[in-house]
PDB file of C-alpha atoms in Angstrom:
ATOM      1  CA  MET L  12     -26.364  23.249 -19.566  1.00 78.00           C
ATOM      2  CA  LEU L  13     -26.335  21.571 -16.189  1.00 84.00           C
ATOM      3  CA  THR L  14     -26.084  23.669 -13.036  1.00 89.00           C
ATOM      4  CA  ARG L  15     -23.776  22.778 -10.140  1.00 90.00           C
ATOM      5  CA  GLU L  16     -26.688  21.482  -8.074  1.00 91.00           C
ATOM      6  CA  GLU L  17     -27.896  19.209 -10.919  1.00 89.00           C
ATOM      7  CA  ILE L  18     -24.384  17.806 -11.325  1.00 88.00           C
ATOM      8  CA  LEU L  19     -24.163  17.070  -7.577  1.00 90.00           C
ATOM      9  CA  ILE L  20     -27.563  15.294  -7.684  1.00 91.00           C
ATOM     10  CA  ILE L  21     -26.311  13.080 -10.548  1.00 89.00           C
ATOM     11  CA  TYR L  22     -23.064  12.428  -8.644  1.00 88.00           C
ATOM     12  CA  ASP L  23     -24.990  11.402  -5.533  1.00 91.00           C
ATOM     13  CA  ALA L  24     -27.126   9.001  -7.655  1.00 91.00           C
ATOM     14  CA  GLY L  25     -24.031   6.848  -8.199  1.00 91.00           C
ATOM     15  CA  PRO L  26     -21.492   5.912 -10.850  1.00 91.00           C
ATOM     16  CA  GLU L  27     -24.045   4.548 -13.339  1.00 92.00           C
ATOM     17  CA  ALA L  28     -25.890   7.891 -13.470  1.00 91.00           C
ATOM     18  CA  VAL L  29     -22.588   9.754 -14.045  1.00 91.00           C
ATOM     19  CA  ILE L  30     -21.555   7.318 -16.818  1.00 92.00           C
ATOM     20  CA  SER L  31     -24.968   7.687 -18.470  1.00 92.00           C
ATOM     21  CA  VAL L  32     -24.722  11.514 -18.448  1.00 91.00           C
ATOM     22  CA  ILE L  33     -21.149  11.456 -19.796  1.00 92.00           C
ATOM     23  CA  GLN L  34     -22.122   9.043 -22.618  1.00 94.00           C
ATOM     24  CA  ARG L  35     -25.073  11.268 -23.513  1.00 93.00           C
ATOM     25  CA  LEU L  36     -22.778  14.311 -23.571  1.00 93.00           C
ATOM     26  CA  GLU L  37     -20.244  12.441 -25.763  1.00 95.00           C
ATOM     27  CA  THR L  38     -23.013  11.579 -28.230  1.00 95.00           C
ATOM     28  CA  ILE L  39     -24.108  15.217 -28.345  1.00 94.00           C
ATOM     29  CA  ILE L  40     -20.481  16.370 -28.821  1.00 95.00           C
ATOM     30  CA  GLU L  41     -19.946  13.865 -31.663  1.00 96.00           C
ATOM     31  CA  GLU L  42     -23.162  14.945 -33.420  1.00 96.00           C
ATOM     32  CA  GLN L  43     -22.165  18.591 -33.041  1.00 96.00           C
ATOM     33  CA  SER L  44     -18.664  17.881 -34.429  1.00 96.00           C
ATOM     34  CA  ILE L  45     -20.208  16.271 -37.512  1.00 96.00           C
ATOM     35  CA  ARG L  46     -22.606  19.195 -37.900  1.00 97.00           C
ATOM     36  CA  ILE L  47     -19.745  21.720 -37.512  1.00 97.00           C
ATOM     37  CA  ALA L  48     -17.716  19.930 -40.225  1.00 97.00           C
ATOM     38  CA  GLU L  49     -20.732  19.996 -42.570  1.00 97.00           C
ATOM     39  CA  LEU L  50     -21.306  23.703 -41.917  1.00 97.00           C
ATOM     40  CA  GLU L  51     -17.604  24.526 -42.433  1.00 97.00           C
ATOM     41  CA  GLU L  52     -17.689  22.760 -45.805  1.00 96.00           C
ATOM     42  CA  ARG L  53     -20.824  24.662 -46.765  1.00 96.00           C
ATOM     43  CA  VAL L  54     -19.213  27.978 -45.746  1.00 95.00           C
ATOM     44  CA  LYS L  55     -16.201  27.114 -47.959  1.00 94.00           C
ATOM     45  CA  VAL L  56     -18.458  26.450 -50.962  1.00 92.00           C
ATOM     46  CA  LEU L  57     -20.474  29.622 -50.431  1.00 90.00           C
ATOM     47  CA  GLU L  58     -17.355  31.772 -49.944  1.00 89.00           C
ATOM     48  CA  SER L  59     -15.836  30.387 -53.148  1.00 86.00           C
ATOM     49  CA  ARG L  60     -19.042  31.313 -54.987  1.00 82.00           C
ATOM     50  CA  LEU L  61     -18.939  34.818 -53.537  1.00 79.00           C
ATOM     51  CA  ASN L  62     -15.342  35.240 -54.693  1.00 80.00           C
ATOM     52  CA  GLN L  63     -16.226  34.337 -58.285  1.00 80.00           C
ATOM     53  CA  ASN L  64     -16.916  37.054 -60.812  1.00 78.00           C
ATOM     54  CA  SER L  65     -16.820  37.482 -64.573  1.00 77.00           C
ATOM     55  CA  ARG L  66     -13.043  37.952 -64.514  1.00 78.00           C
ATOM     56  CA  ASN L  67     -12.095  34.705 -62.780  1.00 81.00           C
ATOM     57  CA  SER L  68     -14.895  32.360 -63.898  1.00 82.00           C
ATOM     58  CA  SER L  69     -17.247  31.741 -66.798  1.00 82.00           C
ATOM     59  CA  ARG L  70     -19.985  33.891 -65.257  1.00 82.00           C
ATOM     60  CA  PRO L  71     -21.356  36.779 -67.339  1.00 84.00           C
ATOM     61  CA  PRO L  72     -20.532  40.336 -66.202  1.00 79.00           C
ATOM     62  CA  SER L  73     -24.194  40.997 -65.404  1.00 78.00           C
ATOM     63  CA  THR L  74     -23.910  38.645 -62.408  1.00 77.00           C
ATOM     64  CA  ASP L  75     -21.058  40.604 -60.811  1.00 75.00           C
ATOM     65  CA  PHE L  76     -21.946  42.075 -57.434  1.00 70.00           C
ATOM     66  CA  PHE L  77     -19.866  44.347 -55.274  1.00 66.00           C
ATOM     67  CA  ILE L  78     -16.715  44.238 -57.373  1.00 63.00           C
ATOM     68  CA  LYS L  79     -14.085  46.378 -55.768  1.00 66.00           C
ATOM     69  CA  GLU L  80     -12.266  47.852 -58.724  1.00 68.00           C
ATOM     70  CA  LYS L  81      -8.846  49.314 -58.261  1.00 71.00           C
ATOM     71  CA  PRO L  82      -8.956  53.085 -58.394  1.00 75.00           C
ATOM     72  CA  ASN L  83      -7.383  54.679 -61.430  1.00 77.00           C
ATOM     73  CA  PRO L  84      -3.847  55.826 -60.768  1.00 81.00           C
ATOM     74  CA  LYS L  85      -3.527  59.512 -60.044  1.00 82.00           C
ATOM     75  CA  SER L  86      -1.433  61.556 -62.421  1.00 80.00           C
ATOM     76  CA  LEU L  87       1.659  63.135 -60.946  1.00 81.00           C
ATOM     77  CA  ARG L  88       1.409  66.072 -63.363  1.00 82.00           C
ATOM     78  CA  LYS L  89       0.174  69.396 -62.068  1.00 82.00           C
ATOM     79  CA  LYS L  90      -3.138  70.632 -63.443  1.00 83.00           C
ATOM     80  CA  SER L  91      -2.757  73.361 -66.049  1.00 83.00           C
ATOM     81  CA  GLY L  92      -6.384  74.453 -66.010  1.00 81.00           C
ATOM     82  CA  LYS L  93      -6.776  73.666 -69.720  1.00 84.00           C
ATOM     83  CA  LYS L  94      -9.217  71.169 -71.157  1.00 82.00           C
ATOM     84  CA  PRO L  95      -7.714  67.842 -72.271  1.00 81.00           C
ATOM     85  CA  GLY L  96      -6.901  67.418 -75.962  1.00 78.00           C
ATOM     86  CA  GLY L  97      -5.976  69.886 -78.673  1.00 76.00           C
ATOM     87  CA  GLN L  98      -6.418  73.512 -77.674  1.00 77.00           C
ATOM     88  CA  ASP L  99      -8.299  76.177 -79.644  1.00 73.00           C
ATOM     89  CA  GLY L 100      -6.185  77.460 -82.498  1.00 72.00           C
ATOM     90  CA  HIS L 101      -4.098  74.291 -82.539  1.00 76.00           C
ATOM     91  CA  PRO L 102      -3.459  73.328 -86.174  1.00 73.00           C
ATOM     92  CA  GLY L 103      -4.591  69.832 -87.123  1.00 67.00           C
ATOM     93  CA  THR L 104      -1.974  67.504 -88.504  1.00 69.00           C
ATOM     94  CA  THR L 105      -3.862  64.967 -90.597  1.00 70.00           C
ATOM     95  CA  LEU L 106      -7.324  66.316 -91.397  1.00 75.00           C
ATOM     96  CA  GLU L 107      -7.564  69.022 -94.006  1.00 79.00           C
ATOM     97  CA  VAL L 108     -11.105  70.289 -94.496  1.00 82.00           C
ATOM     98  CA  ILE L 109     -12.082  71.796 -97.834  1.00 86.00           C
ATOM     99  CA  GLU L 110     -15.575  73.250 -97.961  1.00 87.00           C
ATOM    100  CA  HIS L 111     -17.288  73.364-101.358  1.00 88.00           C
ATOM    101  CA  SER L 112     -19.889  76.120-101.429  1.00 88.00           C
ATOM    102  CA  LEU L 113     -22.922  76.821-103.582  1.00 88.00           C
ATOM    103  CA  SER L 114     -23.393  80.236-105.124  1.00 87.00           C
ATOM    104  CA  CYS L 115     -26.648  79.652-107.024  1.00 89.00           C
ATOM    105  CA  CYS L 116     -29.501  77.158-107.368  1.00 87.00           C
ATOM    106  CA  LYS L 117     -28.872  74.534-110.036  1.00 88.00           C
ATOM    107  CA  GLU L 118     -32.578  74.491-110.931  1.00 88.00           C
ATOM    108  CA  CYS L 119     -33.646  78.142-111.160  1.00 89.00           C
ATOM    109  CA  GLY L 120     -30.320  80.012-110.893  1.00 86.00           C
ATOM    110  CA  HIS L 121     -31.360  82.076-107.833  1.00 89.00           C
ATOM    111  CA  THR L 122     -28.470  83.142-105.561  1.00 88.00           C
ATOM    112  CA  LEU L 123     -27.802  81.000-102.472  1.00 88.00           C
ATOM    113  CA  GLU L 124     -24.975  83.089-100.987  1.00 88.00           C
ATOM    114  CA  ASN L 125     -27.024  84.414 -98.020  1.00 88.00           C
ATOM    115  CA  VAL L 126     -28.902  81.134 -97.375  1.00 88.00           C
ATOM    116  CA  GLU L 127     -27.937  79.208 -94.216  1.00 90.00           C
ATOM    117  CA  VAL L 128     -26.301  75.780 -94.661  1.00 89.00           C
ATOM    118  CA  GLU L 129     -28.709  72.992 -93.631  1.00 90.00           C
ATOM    119  CA  ALA L 130     -26.310  70.050 -93.635  1.00 90.00           C
ATOM    120  CA  TYR L 131     -23.101  68.733 -95.134  1.00 88.00           C
ATOM    121  CA  GLU L 132     -22.418  65.650 -97.181  1.00 89.00           C
ATOM    122  CA  LYS L 133     -18.922  64.445 -96.392  1.00 90.00           C
ATOM    123  CA  ARG L 134     -16.442  62.442 -98.400  1.00 87.00           C
ATOM    124  CA  GLN L 135     -12.900  61.702 -97.292  1.00 86.00           C
ATOM    125  CA  VAL L 136      -9.811  61.000 -99.388  1.00 83.00           C
ATOM    126  CA  PHE L 137      -6.926  59.168 -97.738  1.00 79.00           C
ATOM    127  CA  ASP L 138      -3.501  59.569 -99.274  1.00 75.00           C
ATOM    128  CA  ILE L 139       0.117  59.224 -98.297  1.00 74.00           C
ATOM    129  CA  PRO L 140       2.560  62.115 -98.500  1.00 76.00           C
ATOM    130  CA  PRO L 141       4.701  62.296-101.636  1.00 79.00           C
ATOM    131  CA  VAL L 142       7.897  60.283-101.498  1.00 79.00           C
ATOM    132  CA  ASN L 143      11.124  62.205-101.972  1.00 84.00           C
ATOM    133  CA  LEU L 144      13.665  60.217-103.940  1.00 84.00           C
ATOM    134  CA  ILE L 145      17.106  60.197-102.367  1.00 87.00           C
ATOM    135  CA  VAL L 146      19.970  59.425-104.733  1.00 90.00           C
ATOM    136  CA  THR L 147      23.279  58.442-103.164  1.00 91.00           C
ATOM    137  CA  GLU L 148      26.218  58.403-105.540  1.00 93.00           C
ATOM    138  CA  HIS L 149      29.158  56.223-104.573  1.00 91.00           C
ATOM    139  CA  LYS L 150      32.455  57.251-106.177  1.00 93.00           C
ATOM    140  CA  SER L 151      35.399  54.889-106.063  1.00 92.00           C
ATOM    141  CA  GLN L 152      38.751  56.617-106.410  1.00 92.00           C
ATOM    142  CA  ILE L 153      41.055  55.397-109.143  1.00 93.00           C
ATOM    143  CA  LYS L 154      44.764  56.128-108.759  1.00 92.00           C
ATOM    144  CA  THR L 155      47.862  55.063-110.632  1.00 92.00           C
ATOM    145  CA  CYS L 156      50.878  54.165-108.557  1.00 90.00           C
ATOM    146  CA  PRO L 157      53.794  56.460-109.588  1.00 92.00           C
ATOM    147  CA  TYR L 158      56.363  53.754-108.803  1.00 91.00           C
ATOM    148  CA  CYS L 159      54.991  50.622-110.469  1.00 92.00           C
ATOM    149  CA  GLY L 160      52.326  52.052-112.779  1.00 91.00           C
ATOM    150  CA  LYS L 161      49.557  49.788-111.376  1.00 93.00           C
ATOM    151  CA  ILE L 162      46.009  51.245-111.511  1.00 94.00           C
ATOM    152  CA  ASN L 163      44.294  50.986-108.114  1.00 92.00           C
ATOM    153  CA  LYS L 164      40.540  51.333-107.416  1.00 92.00           C
ATOM    154  CA  ALA L 165      38.890  51.918-104.031  1.00 93.00           C
ATOM    155  CA  VAL L 166      36.466  49.179-102.952  1.00 93.00           C
ATOM    156  CA  PHE L 167      32.710  49.882-103.023  1.00 93.00           C
ATOM    157  CA  PRO L 168      30.601  48.753-100.041  1.00 91.00           C
ATOM    158  CA  GLU L 169      29.298  45.181-100.255  1.00 91.00           C
ATOM    159  CA  SER L 170      25.729  46.425-100.853  1.00 89.00           C
ATOM    160  CA  VAL L 171      26.743  48.508-103.912  1.00 90.00           C
ATOM    161  CA  LYS L 172      27.282  46.016-106.749  1.00 90.00           C
ATOM    162  CA  TYR L 173      25.959  47.688-109.926  1.00 91.00           C
ATOM    163  CA  PRO L 174      26.303  51.079-111.664  1.00 91.00           C
ATOM    164  CA  VAL L 175      22.586  51.770-110.984  1.00 91.00           C
ATOM    165  CA  GLN L 176      20.480  49.879-108.451  1.00 89.00           C
ATOM    166  CA  TYR L 177      17.623  50.218-105.962  1.00 86.00           C
ATOM    167  CA  GLY L 178      18.275  50.846-102.269  1.00 88.00           C
ATOM    168  CA  PRO L 179      17.033  48.724 -99.357  1.00 86.00           C
ATOM    169  CA  ASN L 180      13.953  50.906 -98.692  1.00 86.00           C
ATOM    170  CA  ILE L 181      12.628  50.553-102.260  1.00 84.00           C
ATOM    171  CA  LEU L 182      13.221  46.810-102.113  1.00 84.00           C
ATOM    172  CA  ALA L 183      11.440  46.603 -98.749  1.00 86.00           C
ATOM    173  CA  SER L 184       8.443  48.531-100.163  1.00 84.00           C
ATOM    174  CA  ALA L 185       8.253  46.211-103.182  1.00 85.00           C
ATOM    175  CA  ILE L 186       8.402  43.114-100.986  1.00 86.00           C
ATOM    176  CA  TYR L 187       5.755  44.609 -98.672  1.00 85.00           C
ATOM    177  CA  CYS L 188       3.419  45.287-101.622  1.00 85.00           C
ATOM    178  CA  LYS L 189       3.924  41.803-103.044  1.00 85.00           C
ATOM    179  CA  ASN L 190       3.672  39.763 -99.850  1.00 87.00           C
ATOM    180  CA  HIS L 191       1.335  41.798 -97.666  1.00 84.00           C
ATOM    181  CA  HIS L 192      -1.022  43.298-100.239  1.00 82.00           C
ATOM    182  CA  PHE L 193      -0.728  40.415-102.720  1.00 84.00           C
ATOM    183  CA  ILE L 194       0.122  42.695-105.635  1.00 83.00           C
ATOM    184  CA  PRO L 195       1.362  40.554-108.547  1.00 84.00           C
ATOM    185  CA  TYR L 196       5.068  40.681-109.401  1.00 77.00           C
ATOM    186  CA  GLU L 197       4.267  41.956-112.921  1.00 83.00           C
ATOM    187  CA  ARG L 198       2.496  45.044-111.513  1.00 82.00           C
ATOM    188  CA  ILE L 199       5.293  45.818-109.058  1.00 75.00           C
ATOM    189  CA  SER L 200       8.016  45.670-111.696  1.00 71.00           C
TER     190      SER L 200
END
Protein backbone atom coordinates (compact mmCIF):
# COMPACT_ATOMS: atom_id res chain seq x y z
CA MET A 1 0.00 0.00 0.00
CA LEU A 2 1.43 3.33 -1.04
CA THR A 3 1.64 6.17 1.47
CA ARG A 4 0.63 9.75 0.62
CA GLU A 5 4.26 10.82 0.34
CA GLU A 6 5.08 7.96 -2.09
CA ILE A 7 2.09 8.90 -4.24
CA LEU A 8 3.22 12.55 -4.35
CA ILE A 9 6.75 11.46 -5.37
CA ILE A 10 5.29 9.41 -8.26
CA TYR A 11 3.06 12.36 -9.23
CA ASP A 12 6.04 14.71 -9.29
CA ALA A 13 7.96 12.23 -11.52
CA GLY A 14 5.50 12.97 -14.33
CA PRO A 15 2.59 11.43 -16.21
CA GLU A 16 4.52 8.36 -17.42
CA ALA A 17 5.32 7.31 -13.84
CA VAL A 18 1.64 7.71 -12.83
CA ILE A 19 0.47 5.69 -15.87
CA SER A 20 3.00 2.96 -15.09
CA VAL A 21 1.81 2.70 -11.45
CA ILE A 22 -1.87 2.65 -12.48
CA GLN A 23 -1.23 -0.09 -15.09
CA ARG A 24 0.64 -2.14 -12.48
CA LEU A 25 -2.25 -1.70 -10.04
CA GLU A 26 -4.77 -2.72 -12.75
CA THR A 27 -2.77 -5.89 -13.42
CA ILE A 28 -2.72 -6.71 -9.71
CA ILE A 29 -6.49 -6.03 -9.44
CA GLU A 30 -7.22 -8.28 -12.45
CA GLU A 31 -5.08 -11.11 -11.04
CA GLN A 32 -6.80 -10.76 -7.67
CA SER A 33 -10.26 -10.81 -9.33
CA ILE A 34 -9.38 -14.07 -11.08
CA ARG A 35 -8.04 -15.52 -7.83
CA ILE A 36 -11.18 -14.42 -5.93
CA ALA A 37 -13.42 -16.11 -8.55
CA GLU A 38 -11.39 -19.33 -8.25
CA LEU A 39 -11.60 -19.26 -4.45
CA GLU A 40 -15.36 -18.57 -4.52
CA GLU A 41 -15.87 -21.59 -6.78
CA ARG A 42 -13.77 -23.73 -4.46
CA VAL A 43 -15.78 -22.54 -1.43
CA LYS A 44 -19.00 -23.51 -3.27
CA VAL A 45 -17.68 -27.02 -3.95
CA LEU A 46 -16.47 -27.50 -0.39
CA GLU A 47 -19.73 -26.20 1.11
CA SER A 48 -21.75 -28.55 -1.09
CA ARG A 49 -19.61 -31.44 0.16
CA LEU A 50 -20.15 -30.38 3.76
CA ASN A 51 -23.91 -30.28 3.22
CA GLN A 52 -23.97 -33.86 1.92
CA ASN A 53 -24.80 -36.72 4.24
CA SER A 54 -26.15 -40.25 3.99
CA ARG A 55 -29.71 -38.96 3.66
CA ASN A 56 -29.23 -36.71 0.64
CA SER A 57 -26.41 -38.48 -1.23
CA SER A 58 -24.98 -41.94 -1.83
CA ARG A 59 -22.54 -41.62 1.08
CA PRO A 60 -22.65 -44.31 3.78
CA PRO A 61 -23.96 -43.29 7.23
CA SER A 62 -20.52 -43.85 8.77
CA THR A 63 -19.27 -40.73 6.96
CA ASP A 64 -21.90 -38.45 8.53
CA PHE A 65 -20.42 -35.73 10.71
CA PHE A 66 -22.24 -33.21 12.83
CA ILE A 67 -25.75 -34.10 11.71
CA LYS A 68 -28.21 -31.91 13.50
CA GLU A 69 -31.16 -34.20 14.03
CA LYS A 70 -34.53 -32.75 14.80
CA PRO A 71 -35.42 -33.26 18.43
CA ASN A 72 -38.20 -35.72 19.12
CA PRO A 73 -41.53 -34.01 19.60
CA LYS A 74 -42.54 -33.57 23.21
CA SER A 75 -45.71 -35.28 24.33
CA LEU A 76 -48.49 -33.00 25.46
CA ARG A 77 -49.75 -35.62 27.92
CA LYS A 78 -49.06 -35.14 31.60
CA LYS A 79 -46.75 -37.66 33.25
CA SER A 80 -48.59 -40.23 35.35
CA GLY A 81 -45.53 -41.52 37.16
CA LYS A 82 -46.11 -45.05 35.85
CA LYS A 83 -43.67 -46.99 33.71
CA PRO A 84 -44.55 -47.21 30.00
CA GLY A 85 -46.32 -50.36 28.79
CA GLY A 86 -48.62 -52.81 30.51
CA GLN A 87 -48.83 -52.37 34.26
CA ASP A 88 -48.38 -55.10 36.88
CA GLY A 89 -51.52 -57.17 37.19
CA HIS A 90 -52.65 -56.21 33.69
CA PRO A 91 -54.10 -59.31 32.01
CA GLY A 92 -52.47 -60.25 28.72
CA THR A 93 -54.70 -60.44 25.69
CA THR A 94 -52.97 -62.80 23.29
CA LEU A 95 -50.38 -64.85 25.17
CA GLU A 96 -51.64 -67.63 27.38
CA VAL A 97 -48.86 -69.40 29.25
CA ILE A 98 -49.37 -73.00 30.33
CA GLU A 99 -46.57 -74.44 32.44
CA HIS A 100 -46.07 -78.21 32.32
CA SER A 101 -44.41 -79.41 35.51
CA LEU A 102 -42.46 -82.52 36.45
CA SER A 103 -43.36 -84.44 39.57
CA CYS A 104 -40.81 -87.27 39.36
CA CYS A 105 -37.67 -88.32 37.49
CA LYS A 106 -38.40 -90.36 34.38
CA GLU A 107 -35.26 -92.45 34.96
CA CYS A 108 -35.27 -93.37 38.66
CA GLY A 109 -38.72 -92.17 39.81
CA HIS A 110 -37.35 -89.85 42.54
CA THR A 111 -39.58 -86.84 43.35
CA LEU A 112 -38.70 -83.52 41.68
CA GLU A 113 -41.37 -81.37 43.36
CA ASN A 114 -38.92 -79.41 45.57
CA VAL A 115 -36.16 -79.13 42.91
CA GLU A 116 -35.59 -75.67 41.40
CA VAL A 117 -36.36 -75.21 37.68
CA GLU A 118 -33.13 -74.80 35.67
CA ALA A 119 -34.59 -73.72 32.34
CA TYR A 120 -37.66 -73.91 30.15
CA GLU A 121 -38.13 -75.31 26.68
CA LYS A 122 -40.79 -73.27 24.93
CA ARG A 123 -43.17 -74.13 22.14
CA GLN A 124 -45.90 -71.82 20.88
CA VAL A 125 -49.20 -72.68 19.20
CA PHE A 126 -50.87 -69.98 17.12
CA ASP A 127 -54.59 -70.30 16.52
CA ILE A 128 -57.52 -68.13 15.60
CA PRO A 129 -60.56 -67.76 17.84
CA PRO A 130 -63.53 -69.99 17.03
CA VAL A 131 -65.91 -68.59 14.45
CA ASN A 132 -69.50 -68.13 15.55
CA LEU A 133 -71.93 -68.92 12.77
CA ILE A 134 -74.61 -66.28 12.30
CA VAL A 135 -77.76 -67.46 10.55
CA THR A 136 -80.07 -64.78 9.18
CA GLU A 137 -83.48 -66.00 8.13
CA HIS A 138 -85.33 -63.90 5.58
CA LYS A 139 -89.11 -64.38 5.61
CA SER A 140 -91.18 -63.06 2.74
CA GLN A 141 -94.80 -62.41 3.64
CA ILE A 142 -97.44 -64.08 1.52
CA LYS A 143 -100.91 -62.53 1.51
CA THR A 144 -104.06 -63.14 -0.48
CA CYS A 145 -105.96 -60.09 -1.62
CA PRO A 146 -109.53 -60.28 -0.19
CA TYR A 147 -110.97 -58.43 -3.20
CA CYS A 148 -109.42 -60.16 -6.21
CA GLY A 149 -108.05 -63.36 -4.68
CA LYS A 150 -104.50 -62.77 -6.04
CA ILE A 151 -101.66 -64.23 -3.92
CA ASN A 152 -98.98 -61.61 -3.23
CA LYS A 153 -95.41 -62.25 -1.99
CA ALA A 154 -93.01 -59.70 -0.50
CA VAL A 155 -89.76 -59.25 -2.45
CA PHE A 156 -86.51 -60.65 -1.00
CA PRO A 157 -83.38 -58.47 -1.14
CA GLU A 158 -81.34 -58.78 -4.34
CA SER A 159 -78.56 -60.66 -2.50
CA VAL A 160 -80.96 -63.38 -1.23
CA LYS A 161 -81.69 -65.62 -4.23
CA TYR A 162 -81.87 -69.20 -2.89
CA PRO A 163 -83.58 -71.03 0.01
CA VAL A 164 -80.14 -71.71 1.56
CA GLN A 165 -76.95 -69.87 0.62
CA TYR A 166 -73.65 -68.54 1.97
CA GLY A 167 -73.28 -64.92 3.07
CA PRO A 168 -70.71 -62.42 1.78
CA ASN A 169 -68.23 -63.04 4.64
CA ILE A 170 -68.02 -66.80 3.97
CA LEU A 171 -67.57 -66.11 0.26
CA ALA A 172 -64.85 -63.54 1.01
CA SER A 173 -63.02 -66.06 3.25
CA ALA A 174 -63.19 -68.73 0.54
CA ILE A 175 -61.87 -66.34 -2.10
CA TYR A 176 -59.11 -65.21 0.29
CA CYS A 177 -58.04 -68.82 0.93
CA LYS A 178 -58.06 -69.66 -2.78
CA ASN A 179 -56.33 -66.56 -4.14
CA HIS A 180 -54.03 -65.50 -1.32
CA HIS A 181 -53.04 -68.84 0.17
CA PHE A 182 -53.34 -70.80 -3.09
CA ILE A 183 -55.59 -73.45 -1.57
CA PRO A 184 -57.07 -75.56 -4.39
CA TYR A 185 -60.77 -75.12 -5.19
CA GLU A 186 -61.43 -78.80 -4.40
CA ARG A 187 -60.16 -78.37 -0.81
CA ILE A 188 -62.17 -75.20 -0.23
CA SER A 189 -65.44 -76.73 -1.39
